[in-house]
XYZ file of C-alpha atoms in Angstrom:
672
model
C 59.394 -7.406 42.947
C 60.857 -7.404 46.340
C 60.350 -3.648 46.827
C 56.634 -4.374 46.672
C 56.624 -7.209 48.930
C 58.461 -5.219 51.424
C 56.306 -2.144 51.313
C 53.208 -4.203 52.086
C 54.336 -6.242 54.809
C 51.708 -6.400 57.755
C 53.136 -3.285 59.623
C 50.811 -0.679 60.647
C 51.474 2.881 59.785
C 51.839 5.109 63.105
C 50.719 8.331 61.291
C 49.512 9.941 58.087
C 53.069 11.077 57.725
C 54.328 7.433 57.529
C 51.572 6.542 55.200
C 52.431 9.460 52.948
C 56.035 8.638 52.940
C 55.438 4.979 52.172
C 52.765 5.737 49.286
C 54.972 8.428 47.834
C 57.854 6.254 47.795
C 55.952 3.493 46.039
C 54.879 5.963 43.329
C 58.471 7.122 42.695
C 59.549 3.654 42.539
C 56.885 2.493 39.940
C 57.928 5.452 37.692
C 61.633 4.753 38.163
C 60.931 1.168 36.891
C 58.928 2.480 33.747
C 61.985 2.372 31.142
C 62.779 -1.100 32.559
C 59.258 -2.393 31.904
C 58.759 -0.919 28.487
C 56.805 2.062 29.554
C 57.305 5.829 28.886
C 56.537 8.486 31.724
C 54.639 11.332 30.213
C 54.444 14.800 31.192
C 51.870 15.197 34.001
C 51.121 11.722 34.595
C 53.529 11.253 37.612
C 52.202 14.508 39.079
C 48.529 13.221 38.734
C 49.477 9.967 40.629
C 50.921 12.067 43.352
C 47.848 14.250 43.558
C 45.746 11.337 43.768
C 48.020 9.695 46.426
C 47.801 12.950 48.544
C 43.987 12.951 48.269
C 43.904 9.411 49.559
C 46.082 10.014 52.522
C 44.061 13.029 53.633
C 40.698 11.914 52.867
C 40.139 14.893 50.529
C 38.442 15.026 47.009
C 40.245 16.136 44.055
C 39.264 17.618 40.639
C 41.910 17.018 38.125
C 42.037 18.087 34.283
C 44.487 15.766 32.546
C 44.903 16.722 29.062
C 44.969 14.417 26.014
C 48.338 12.616 26.049
C 49.363 12.516 29.483
C 48.400 8.779 30.052
C 45.400 9.457 32.263
C 44.501 5.998 32.868
C 47.797 4.845 34.157
C 48.043 8.203 36.120
C 45.135 6.992 38.371
C 45.404 3.302 38.128
C 48.963 3.192 39.504
C 48.025 4.947 42.786
C 44.660 3.039 42.971
C 46.667 -0.143 42.562
C 48.948 0.979 45.547
C 46.038 1.971 47.970
C 44.233 -1.262 47.241
C 47.152 -3.138 48.302
C 47.610 -0.776 51.328
C 44.130 -0.832 52.594
C 42.829 -4.155 51.322
C 39.476 -2.380 50.279
C 38.370 -2.112 46.697
C 38.753 0.889 44.337
C 35.767 1.842 42.253
C 36.319 3.366 39.210
C 33.439 4.874 37.206
C 33.556 5.906 33.450
C 30.935 7.372 31.097
C 30.713 4.477 28.606
C 30.915 0.794 28.393
C 33.790 1.059 25.652
C 35.966 3.176 28.215
C 35.158 0.747 31.056
C 36.539 -2.131 28.901
C 39.532 -0.320 28.064
C 40.327 0.532 31.734
C 39.791 -3.002 32.414
C 42.530 -3.856 29.805
C 44.736 -0.921 31.130
C 44.449 -2.322 34.602
C 45.640 -5.816 33.420
C 48.534 -4.376 31.569
C 49.848 -2.218 34.092
C 49.265 -4.625 37.078
C 50.930 -7.555 35.321
C 54.167 -5.295 34.400
C 54.314 -3.919 37.874
C 54.070 -7.377 39.669
C 50.570 -7.266 40.871
C 49.612 -10.844 40.040
C 46.311 -11.305 41.494
C 44.222 -8.282 40.965
C 40.568 -9.263 41.237
C 38.272 -7.188 39.095
C 34.823 -6.740 37.462
C 33.304 -4.700 34.974
C 29.765 -3.645 35.828
C 27.199 -2.653 33.136
C 23.763 -1.802 33.141
C 21.234 -4.500 32.938
C 20.131 -3.292 29.423
C 23.558 -4.546 28.098
C 22.766 -8.134 29.112
C 20.674 -10.880 27.591
C 17.989 -12.297 29.533
C 17.241 -15.913 29.141
C 14.044 -16.009 31.002
C 12.602 -13.250 28.818
C 13.998 -15.077 25.615
C 12.369 -18.332 26.533
C 8.983 -16.411 26.729
C 9.416 -15.228 23.347
C 10.176 -18.499 21.559
C 7.455 -19.122 18.946
C 6.493 -21.905 16.455
C 7.713 -19.595 13.552
C 11.521 -20.669 13.387
C 12.568 -18.187 10.832
C 11.124 -14.817 12.494
C 14.220 -12.545 13.563
C 12.953 -12.326 16.899
C 12.869 -16.008 17.336
C 16.355 -16.676 16.247
C 17.596 -14.126 18.390
C 15.860 -15.740 21.377
C 17.176 -19.207 20.401
C 20.857 -17.853 20.139
C 20.514 -16.302 23.648
C 19.199 -19.544 24.887
C 22.113 -21.598 23.330
C 24.408 -19.296 25.131
C 25.676 -17.856 21.857
C 24.721 -14.245 23.096
C 25.282 -13.082 26.606
C 25.551 -9.252 26.041
C 24.657 -7.066 23.339
C 28.076 -6.590 22.257
C 28.095 -10.132 21.414
C 26.016 -9.323 18.165
C 28.215 -8.502 15.346
C 27.008 -5.777 13.069
C 24.913 -4.390 15.944
C 21.256 -4.400 16.711
C 18.469 -1.851 16.860
C 17.362 -0.477 20.405
C 13.960 -1.711 19.577
C 14.678 -5.401 18.870
C 17.184 -5.670 21.663
C 14.745 -4.390 24.467
C 12.710 -7.403 23.820
C 15.553 -9.555 25.063
C 17.430 -7.582 27.361
C 17.398 -7.836 31.189
C 14.427 -6.057 32.753
C 12.717 -6.354 36.042
C 15.376 -9.051 37.020
C 13.956 -11.911 39.368
C 17.595 -12.520 40.768
C 17.592 -15.284 43.128
C 14.166 -16.673 41.867
C 15.272 -16.862 38.311
C 15.897 -20.411 36.903
C 18.616 -19.203 34.526
C 20.650 -17.440 37.040
C 23.564 -19.975 37.132
C 24.364 -19.263 33.621
C 23.554 -15.357 33.676
C 26.390 -12.779 33.261
C 24.186 -10.201 34.636
C 23.483 -11.951 37.945
C 27.239 -12.757 38.160
C 28.250 -9.298 37.770
C 25.846 -8.003 40.381
C 27.149 -10.696 42.652
C 30.687 -9.365 42.423
C 29.778 -5.973 42.653
C 28.496 -6.308 46.119
C 31.254 -8.726 47.201
C 32.856 -8.206 50.632
C 35.733 -5.680 50.776
C 38.485 -8.402 50.845
C 36.671 -10.414 47.896
C 37.484 -7.912 45.022
C 40.068 -5.430 44.291
C 38.782 -3.254 41.461
C 35.091 -2.441 40.628
C 34.867 -0.748 37.194
C 31.381 0.472 36.362
C 29.824 3.178 34.249
C 28.661 6.388 35.887
C 25.050 5.393 35.522
C 25.613 2.303 37.813
C 27.568 4.320 40.495
C 24.855 6.840 40.645
C 22.050 4.354 40.803
C 24.100 2.812 43.894
C 24.214 6.168 45.424
C 20.636 6.611 45.115
C 19.836 3.302 46.683
C 22.129 4.195 49.690
C 20.653 7.522 50.182
C 17.212 5.909 50.142
C 18.193 3.297 52.537
C 17.417 0.220 50.066
C 19.755 -2.581 49.195
C 23.073 -1.209 47.640
C 24.585 -2.459 44.222
C 28.099 -1.774 44.890
C 30.317 -2.590 47.957
C 29.725 -0.482 50.934
C 33.612 0.096 51.823
C 35.725 1.188 48.784
C 39.275 2.697 49.544
C 38.676 5.306 46.659
C 36.316 6.258 43.854
C 37.772 7.530 40.638
C 35.353 9.082 38.198
C 36.807 9.297 34.653
C 35.268 11.660 32.010
C 33.671 13.669 34.893
C 32.454 16.050 32.569
C 29.682 13.884 31.794
C 28.666 13.400 35.601
C 25.847 15.929 35.496
C 23.956 14.454 32.459
C 24.657 11.021 33.830
C 23.046 12.089 37.279
C 20.075 13.679 35.626
C 19.407 10.769 33.312
C 19.919 8.406 36.480
C 17.395 10.453 38.397
C 15.066 10.856 35.610
C 11.965 8.671 36.278
C 10.138 7.486 32.943
C 6.476 6.374 33.072
C 4.458 4.532 30.551
C 0.931 3.060 30.876
C 2.188 -0.535 30.725
C 4.916 0.216 32.823
C 2.837 1.498 35.697
C 0.645 -1.647 35.144
C 3.648 -3.956 35.571
C 4.787 -2.110 38.888
C 1.312 -2.473 40.307
C 0.980 -5.929 39.423
C 4.309 -7.031 40.986
C 3.463 -5.062 43.894
C 0.010 -6.723 44.259
C 1.478 -10.170 43.873
C 4.031 -9.795 46.694
C 1.468 -8.207 49.282
C -1.421 -10.723 48.501
C 0.675 -13.671 49.233
C 1.069 -12.715 52.787
C -2.097 -10.927 53.651
C -4.535 -12.489 51.274
C -6.381 -8.831 51.038
C -8.823 -8.927 48.218
C -9.023 -5.261 48.369
C -5.676 -4.909 46.838
C -6.974 -5.767 43.364
C -9.550 -3.244 43.528
C -7.093 -0.445 44.632
C -5.024 -1.406 41.741
C -7.529 -1.363 39.392
C -8.671 2.200 40.346
C -5.025 3.332 39.894
C -4.720 1.698 36.582
C -7.971 3.382 35.334
C -6.637 6.716 36.426
C -3.266 5.993 34.610
C -4.971 5.135 31.568
C -6.917 8.329 31.495
C -3.829 10.596 32.055
C -2.107 8.799 29.290
C -4.896 9.295 26.995
C -4.384 13.193 27.477
C -0.531 12.859 27.032
C -1.187 10.988 23.572
C -3.158 13.933 22.550
C -0.707 16.366 23.747
C 1.967 14.620 21.738
C -0.187 14.394 18.558
C -0.665 18.162 18.608
C 2.793 19.330 19.755
C 5.514 16.802 19.110
C 7.109 17.095 15.650
C 9.275 14.083 16.142
C 9.606 11.240 18.709
C 12.458 12.819 20.597
C 10.657 16.158 21.195
C 10.315 16.922 25.010
C 6.825 18.786 25.312
C 5.105 20.413 28.128
C 2.636 18.394 29.792
C -0.898 20.169 29.996
C -2.777 20.325 33.279
C -4.414 17.084 34.436
C -8.039 17.557 34.927
C -10.775 15.542 36.203
C -8.665 12.647 37.482
C -8.688 12.436 41.397
C -4.731 12.420 41.696
C -4.939 13.101 45.584
C -6.795 9.756 45.829
C -4.300 8.042 43.516
C -1.550 9.380 45.681
C -3.068 8.173 48.952
C -3.711 4.635 47.716
C 0.078 4.455 46.486
C 1.169 5.568 49.911
C -0.801 2.788 51.524
C 0.747 0.059 49.057
C 4.351 1.676 50.125
C 3.385 1.452 53.994
C 2.507 -2.153 53.479
C 5.626 -2.890 51.483
C 7.815 -1.307 54.227
C 6.682 -3.673 56.741
C 6.486 -6.769 54.672
C 8.996 -9.525 55.720
C 9.842 -12.124 52.987
C 12.985 -13.956 51.970
C 12.545 -12.139 48.525
C 14.094 -8.849 50.206
C 15.438 -7.671 46.645
C 12.117 -7.961 45.159
C 10.420 -5.994 47.971
C 13.158 -3.275 47.955
C 12.600 -2.949 44.049
C 8.824 -2.671 44.583
C 9.113 -0.466 47.311
C 11.392 1.781 45.228
C 9.178 1.673 42.143
C 6.053 2.462 44.124
C 7.716 5.552 45.737
C 8.713 6.564 42.322
C 4.916 6.554 41.446
C 4.062 8.550 44.335
C 6.504 11.357 43.208
C 5.404 11.148 39.695
C 1.848 11.627 40.841
C 2.431 14.307 43.143
C 4.278 16.161 40.396
C 1.137 15.977 38.178
C -0.990 17.095 40.981
C 1.324 20.005 41.422
C 2.062 18.893 44.949
C 5.798 18.588 44.386
C 7.461 21.511 42.630
C 11.201 20.360 42.677
C 10.743 18.453 39.659
C 11.085 19.037 35.853
C 8.217 17.429 33.715
C 7.879 16.670 30.132
C 6.164 14.153 27.862
C 7.989 12.378 24.592
C 7.403 9.432 22.426
C 10.442 7.140 22.333
C 9.974 4.001 20.359
C 6.193 5.287 19.569
C 5.232 4.813 23.236
C 4.022 7.738 25.147
C 6.240 8.557 28.065
C 6.194 11.080 30.935
C 9.258 11.969 32.580
C 10.279 13.922 35.843
C 13.699 14.885 36.876
C 14.778 16.752 39.915
C 15.505 20.460 39.084
C 18.919 20.706 41.118
C 21.188 17.661 41.170
C 24.071 19.377 42.880
C 22.484 18.874 46.389
C 22.288 15.266 45.926
C 25.896 14.840 44.737
C 27.022 17.262 47.469
C 25.610 14.898 50.093
C 25.694 11.397 48.332
C 29.175 11.711 46.871
C 31.308 14.623 47.956
C 30.387 13.903 51.840
C 34.096 13.263 52.708
C 33.335 9.425 53.800
C 35.314 8.064 50.673
C 37.981 10.297 48.819
C 36.542 11.041 45.300
C 38.844 12.044 42.307
C 37.238 13.567 39.291
C 39.203 13.576 36.103
C 38.672 14.376 32.347
C 40.617 16.172 29.694
C 37.816 18.743 29.719
C 36.767 20.044 33.119
C 38.090 23.630 32.745
C 37.079 26.880 31.283
C 38.955 30.296 31.039
C 40.062 31.988 34.338
C 42.987 33.379 36.382
C 42.545 31.035 39.339
C 42.032 27.250 39.588
C 38.709 27.856 41.329
C 37.579 30.187 38.274
C 38.811 27.599 35.635
C 36.902 24.624 37.548
C 33.938 26.956 38.505
C 31.269 25.626 35.913
C 31.864 21.980 36.855
C 32.029 23.119 40.399
C 28.646 24.443 40.687
C 27.032 22.134 38.248
C 27.853 19.150 40.411
C 27.924 20.621 43.845
C 31.550 19.743 44.267
C 33.289 20.298 47.626
C 37.124 19.571 47.450
C 40.474 20.646 46.226
C 41.499 21.836 42.525
C 44.678 20.212 41.216
C 46.778 21.990 38.775
C 45.792 21.294 34.987
C 47.978 18.729 33.416
C 48.607 20.106 29.979
C 48.631 17.892 26.751
C 52.033 17.405 25.824
C 51.163 17.457 21.931
C 52.822 20.043 19.898
C 49.457 21.986 18.645
C 51.558 25.012 17.513
C 53.304 23.192 14.731
C 51.214 19.974 14.054
C 47.646 21.575 13.909
C 45.740 24.323 12.160
C 42.030 25.467 13.030
C 39.958 26.650 10.290
C 36.739 28.948 10.912
C 34.332 29.103 8.070
C 33.231 32.669 7.336
C 31.235 31.598 4.121
C 28.292 29.290 5.757
C 25.459 31.472 6.738
C 24.225 31.342 10.110
C 21.709 28.594 11.012
C 18.174 29.338 11.241
C 15.499 26.492 11.318
C 13.300 28.292 8.739
C 16.028 28.447 6.408
C 17.781 25.229 7.361
C 18.147 23.858 3.797
C 20.048 27.005 2.687
C 22.517 26.605 5.513
C 22.877 22.976 4.780
C 23.649 23.447 1.240
C 26.237 25.871 1.924
C 27.824 23.755 4.536
C 27.823 20.610 2.374
C 29.670 22.396 -0.594
C 32.281 23.548 1.969
C 32.498 20.207 3.795
C 33.315 18.502 0.368
C 35.871 20.927 -0.474
C 37.594 20.230 2.877
C 37.244 16.502 2.486
C 38.982 16.856 -0.838
C 41.791 18.872 0.588
C 42.903 15.898 2.882
C 41.815 13.166 0.286
C 38.981 11.936 2.948
C 40.537 10.718 6.271
C 37.945 12.950 7.960
C 35.857 12.714 10.899
C 32.562 14.999 10.939
C 30.813 15.536 13.967
C 27.210 16.781 13.977
C 25.239 17.986 16.944
C 21.742 17.178 15.347
C 21.039 13.761 13.792
C 18.781 15.715 11.159
C 21.864 17.450 9.802
C 23.635 14.324 9.712
C 21.112 12.448 7.628
C 20.810 15.317 5.113
C 24.378 15.440 4.432
C 24.581 11.790 4.219
C 21.888 11.389 1.842
C 23.271 14.178 -0.261
C 26.763 12.531 -0.413
C 25.596 9.135 -1.215
C 23.471 10.578 -4.036
C 26.766 12.148 -5.537
C 29.330 9.509 -4.929
C 31.024 9.807 -8.552
C 31.899 13.479 -7.615
C 34.553 12.764 -4.930
C 37.199 9.802 -4.639
C 36.490 9.099 -0.925
C 34.263 6.536 0.625
C 31.626 7.670 3.096
C 30.745 6.059 6.185
C 27.871 6.987 8.737
C 27.289 6.029 12.383
C 24.294 3.647 12.596
C 22.036 2.872 15.389
C 23.283 -0.052 17.663
C 26.301 -0.605 15.431
C 29.814 -1.363 16.921
C 31.761 1.612 17.446
C 34.763 -0.274 16.853
C 33.280 -1.647 13.530
C 32.593 1.617 12.089
C 36.018 2.791 13.006
C 37.692 -0.196 11.445
C 35.699 0.408 8.079
C 36.725 4.088 8.081
C 40.298 3.465 8.865
C 40.567 0.730 6.076
C 39.095 3.079 3.448
C 40.487 6.431 4.877
C 37.284 7.776 3.833
C 34.786 10.193 5.736
C 33.103 9.367 8.662
C 29.726 11.081 9.550
C 29.035 10.744 13.189
C 27.274 12.209 16.373
C 26.607 11.385 20.016
C 29.369 9.116 21.499
C 31.699 9.820 18.695
C 32.324 13.383 20.130
C 34.288 11.721 22.917
C 36.384 8.556 23.435
C 37.286 7.833 19.921
C 40.890 7.285 19.510
C 42.249 7.239 15.739
C 45.944 8.018 15.808
C 48.086 8.402 12.807
C 47.327 9.672 9.137
C 44.127 7.594 8.928
C 42.502 10.829 10.573
C 44.094 14.125 9.333
C 40.782 16.084 9.793
C 37.877 16.827 12.357
C 34.944 18.989 11.191
C 32.789 20.422 13.603
C 29.513 20.950 11.471
C 27.832 23.299 14.216
C 28.958 24.538 17.325
C 27.305 22.180 19.974
C 25.181 24.625 21.904
C 22.474 22.850 23.941
C 18.927 23.173 22.807
C 17.477 26.248 24.813
C 13.838 24.626 24.869
C 15.216 21.655 26.637
C 13.580 21.273 30.125
C 16.949 20.953 31.846
C 18.484 23.878 30.085
C 15.414 25.817 30.459
C 15.616 25.325 34.158
C 19.252 26.255 34.391
C 18.763 29.345 32.403
C 15.941 30.547 34.868
C 18.275 30.638 37.872
C 21.262 32.525 36.353
C 21.736 36.266 35.640
C 23.371 35.695 32.212
C 22.062 32.482 31.021
C 23.917 32.330 27.493
C 27.507 33.182 29.203
C 26.837 31.124 32.385
C 25.025 27.982 30.930
C 25.103 27.851 27.173
C 28.607 28.949 26.393
C 30.379 26.707 29.116
C 28.213 23.735 28.181
C 29.134 24.014 24.506
C 32.649 24.702 25.387
C 32.885 21.475 27.284
C 31.559 19.461 24.279
C 33.430 21.302 21.730
C 36.704 20.617 23.612
C 35.931 16.886 23.549
C 35.126 16.905 19.770
C 38.361 18.828 18.918
C 40.296 16.331 21.192
C 39.382 13.557 18.667
C 42.247 15.237 16.201
C 45.674 15.046 17.765
C 45.998 11.581 19.648
C 49.812 11.148 19.385
C 52.997 13.068 19.391
C 53.392 12.626 15.510
C 49.901 13.340 14.450
C 49.311 16.083 12.140
C 45.746 17.585 11.349
C 43.101 20.231 10.640
C 40.281 21.284 12.827
C 37.440 22.817 10.696
C 34.659 24.632 12.120
C 31.600 25.162 9.698
C 29.650 27.649 11.993
C 30.378 31.410 10.851
C 28.889 32.500 14.322
C 32.734 31.954 15.360
C 34.167 34.096 12.612
C 35.924 37.280 13.283
C 33.225 39.164 11.327
C 30.430 37.824 13.502
C 31.961 39.633 16.486
C 30.339 37.193 19.066
C 31.297 38.047 22.479
C 32.214 34.183 23.193
C 34.909 33.907 20.221
C 37.846 34.958 22.349
C 36.739 32.348 25.090
C 36.649 29.669 22.470
C 39.929 30.635 21.061
C 41.592 30.881 24.430
C 40.209 27.505 25.774
C 41.245 25.406 22.581
C 44.835 24.400 22.314
C 45.233 25.448 18.530
C 47.819 28.440 18.095
C 47.333 28.534 14.385
C 43.846 29.899 13.522
C 42.602 30.937 9.928
C 39.612 31.784 7.970
C 41.575 31.665 4.667
C 41.081 28.486 2.766
C 44.430 28.950 0.987
C 46.426 28.929 4.450
C 44.925 25.433 4.793
C 46.266 24.445 1.576
C 49.846 25.617 2.426
C 49.542 23.901 5.628
C 48.424 20.487 4.133
C 51.275 20.892 1.496
C 53.871 21.987 4.159
C 53.162 18.975 6.347
C 53.141 16.706 3.529
C 49.518 15.498 4.636
C 48.086 14.269 1.506
C 49.024 10.720 0.481
C 50.666 11.566 -2.827
C 52.855 14.517 -1.138
């Protein structure tokens, strides 16, 4: 790889023009080598690499829609490898899921080795909830060796399980929460030497010259930005050369989730106990215990009221309900006492610096929470819910765009935002990217869209049902029965090989129960997404049986099933956000036409992700079916044209016989 060695000799570039010439020349040389190293250049991929190189050279941010099939990951990994070699600074790549992070890590190894980058030092960072905690596992061991929790704890202590992904067949959220990392003791933990979480966190915060690539999920990147903004100890290295955010259409949701603070009564007690323990060791102030007891008593009274609210207003555990006015509790005094604890922590000196930072952050979060309850802070959304049957109060900043504008898009490090679904309709690039720009507070350049090279005109057909009635909650069963009948007919047409995407778990459960009660009526096998199950495992079972897979959530994106094993994707209902959700209720309140400015653009982003599961290679052929008659011509909805213009499908029909002809013409049935 002589050309690479020559390029990265220790010469210093005299100007940006020299840097540009060298970096652009290197990218052209890389793509020239593709045929010799067994790779094929794809349409838009080289342009994407050059766009990123330009952004790095001139210190600008760039937003790039990269259509399915252009080889997006190689498109940004190639310039990232080159900039890392030039700058000797790490590149941060943030993804929206653990699965994608691990795939990018594999892609980095593949392209790096083929291009001659023999020593690429990289780490995949995940949230603490993905790692097993041996300290917690040791505390859970009980005399009963046969209990499932005991067996799980023992396997963790025996080093059989380091991460949640190590458990074949999956595990429920509730069971895993007992043994996952939570309130890590870091340097003080006796199990740190054998802890993957501790080792990962050390690599994330390594010095610039000690690590080349840091691959994290967006949650962890956002958490790091928050810590840096607050002045506490950061998680990720301070000096990256470049930040690439893949699947950037998820960034707004990820930021909101990361900036949402959740409080339970037990959680508040843990925060207070940890804080008092840290402070009392140095000061010996006995008054700290009575102060903590007072705050706990007030918290207990708050959650007694919240439990009553949930009992009367929540229909299911996932419902977000409004919090009624808190009366009779001295919230101002609680806030003042918490501020006193925060001040004490801020001047505390100790070798356990990380624990002090964590306690300081947690106490300040409590102060904000109490101020929101007392209506002293009006920049937050507030709601109550009952996840895992535990009363929980959540607060979230109303506007996250200002945070991103100053914490991420501040010009200090070039940031690349990319995804297959960043754009809406519009004449100019600014108009096409406008929804994402406004949602994220983005400041930077807009790059030409890199369209998918796949032949949708000849290889795909879109079917919109005009038979299924509009969904109405009070007539839900009537809708579901009609949708079920059409779903079965569509699945019979392709003899299974169908992915069904639901936007509501309740709909998926209803259809699944209906299907498994009538298995003798159709020839294909039914699979359903399960809580905690491995995505790869469910997909492997589906491909083997060539059946029907019912799914929701993460299956709307990131699923890659090439070939005839997947011949149809069914969108059960258009994925509009729930209007009563506090976030969308707020977003709607600050727009003139909330439906067209918020709900339709949000639906379109998710719909584009879902429909993108169908055609995954140049030879794929398939049908996209939408069982939502609101999109039919007869419904005359003002967003129909926008949907049809945004999706890549050229052949659109509402006639089932057209589908039958398409299936026959394309020989899609196994017996054809």
